[in-house]
Coordinates of C-alpha atoms in Angstrom, one line a residue:
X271 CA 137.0 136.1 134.0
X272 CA 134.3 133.4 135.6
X273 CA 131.3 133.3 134.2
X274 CA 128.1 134.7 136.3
X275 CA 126.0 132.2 137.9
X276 CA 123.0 134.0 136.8
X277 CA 124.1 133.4 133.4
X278 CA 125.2 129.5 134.1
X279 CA 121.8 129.0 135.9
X280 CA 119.9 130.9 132.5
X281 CA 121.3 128.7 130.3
X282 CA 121.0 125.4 132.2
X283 CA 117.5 126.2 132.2
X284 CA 116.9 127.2 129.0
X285 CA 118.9 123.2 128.1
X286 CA 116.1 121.6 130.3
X287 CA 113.7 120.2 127.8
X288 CA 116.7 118.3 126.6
X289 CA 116.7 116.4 129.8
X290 CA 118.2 116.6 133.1
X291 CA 120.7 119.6 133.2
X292 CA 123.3 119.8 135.8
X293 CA 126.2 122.2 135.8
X294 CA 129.9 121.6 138.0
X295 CA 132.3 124.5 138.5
X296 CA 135.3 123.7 137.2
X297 CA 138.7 126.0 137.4
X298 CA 136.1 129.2 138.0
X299 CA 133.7 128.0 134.8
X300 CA 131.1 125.2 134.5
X301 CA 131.0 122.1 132.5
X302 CA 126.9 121.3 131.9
X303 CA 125.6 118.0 131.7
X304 CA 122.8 116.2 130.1
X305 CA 121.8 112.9 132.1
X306 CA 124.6 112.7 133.1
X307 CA 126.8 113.0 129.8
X308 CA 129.1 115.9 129.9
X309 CA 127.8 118.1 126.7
X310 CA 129.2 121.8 127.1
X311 CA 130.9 124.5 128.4
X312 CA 130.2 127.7 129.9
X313 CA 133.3 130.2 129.9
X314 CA 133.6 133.6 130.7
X315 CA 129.6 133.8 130.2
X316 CA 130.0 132.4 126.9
X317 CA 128.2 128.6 125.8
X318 CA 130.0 126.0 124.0
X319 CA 129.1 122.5 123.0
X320 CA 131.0 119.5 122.4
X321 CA 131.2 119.2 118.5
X322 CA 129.5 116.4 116.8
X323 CA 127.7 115.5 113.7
X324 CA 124.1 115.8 115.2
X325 CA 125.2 118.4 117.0
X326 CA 126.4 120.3 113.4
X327 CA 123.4 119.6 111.7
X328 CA 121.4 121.1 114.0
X329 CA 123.1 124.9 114.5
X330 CA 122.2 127.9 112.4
X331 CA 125.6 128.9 111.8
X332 CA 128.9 126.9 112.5
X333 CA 131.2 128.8 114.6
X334 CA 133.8 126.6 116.2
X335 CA 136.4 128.3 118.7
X336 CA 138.5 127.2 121.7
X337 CA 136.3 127.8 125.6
X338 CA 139.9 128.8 127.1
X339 CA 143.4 129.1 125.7
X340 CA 144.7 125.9 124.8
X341 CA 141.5 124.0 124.6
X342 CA 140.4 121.8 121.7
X343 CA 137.6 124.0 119.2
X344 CA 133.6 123.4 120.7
X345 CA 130.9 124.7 119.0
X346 CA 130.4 128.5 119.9
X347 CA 126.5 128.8 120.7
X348 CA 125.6 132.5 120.3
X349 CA 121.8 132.2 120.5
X350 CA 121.0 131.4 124.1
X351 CA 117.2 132.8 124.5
X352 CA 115.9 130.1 122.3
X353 CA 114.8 127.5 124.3
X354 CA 113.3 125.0 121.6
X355 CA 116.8 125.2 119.5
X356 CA 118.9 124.7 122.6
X357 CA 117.2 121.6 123.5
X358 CA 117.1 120.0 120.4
X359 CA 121.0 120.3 120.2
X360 CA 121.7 119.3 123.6
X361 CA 119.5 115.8 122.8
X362 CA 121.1 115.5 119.2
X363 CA 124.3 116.2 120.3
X364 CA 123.9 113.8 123.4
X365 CA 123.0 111.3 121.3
X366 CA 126.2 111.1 120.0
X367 CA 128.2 111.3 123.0
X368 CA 129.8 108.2 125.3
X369 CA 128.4 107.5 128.4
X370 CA 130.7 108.3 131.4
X371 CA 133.0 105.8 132.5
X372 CA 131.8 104.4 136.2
X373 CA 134.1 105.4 138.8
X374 CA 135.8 102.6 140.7
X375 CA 136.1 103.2 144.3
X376 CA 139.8 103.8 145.4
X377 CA 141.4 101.4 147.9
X378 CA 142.3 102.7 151.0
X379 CA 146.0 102.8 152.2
X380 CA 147.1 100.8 155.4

């Protein structure tokens, strides 16, 4: 099941006082960014958030679970409608996270 976009679009917004929140479909769900660093998921209407130290220290309860089947565990954010708490663990766990390797343009074949 996809998640709804009205659901993707709620919870990008309530992620925006962590900075500047973008979301990409990907395979019929989203990944959400923060500034360009890939922090979450949203799956089947459900958020998840790359797991990190910051990141644990900042949830009220630990729940980690796989986004999809076959997927690595992310932090399973129940508590969506807080706007305050979401932003604070998208900067901590941001914080923590690489930034994205720079693309290199592809050469084009003769």
């Amino acid at each position: 099941m996809a998640s709804d976009t009205d659901i993707v679009q709620y919870i990008a917004d309530q992620c925006a006082g962590a900075g500047e929140i973008t979301v990409r479909k990907m395979f019929g769900d989203y990944a959400i960014y923060c500034d360009g660093k890939i922090f979450g998921l949203i799956c089947d209407d459900h958020f998840f958030v790359k797991p990190t130290e910051a990141g644990q220290a900042v949830l009220r309860s630990v729940d980690l679970r796989p986004p999809y089947e076959g997927a690595k565990a992310y932090f399973f954010v129940e508590d969506v409608d807080d706007r305050d708490y979401l932003s604070l663990l998208v900067r901590e766990t941001c914080k923590q996270l690489p930034m994205p390797k720079t693309k290199t343009a592809r050469k084009k074949k003769k």
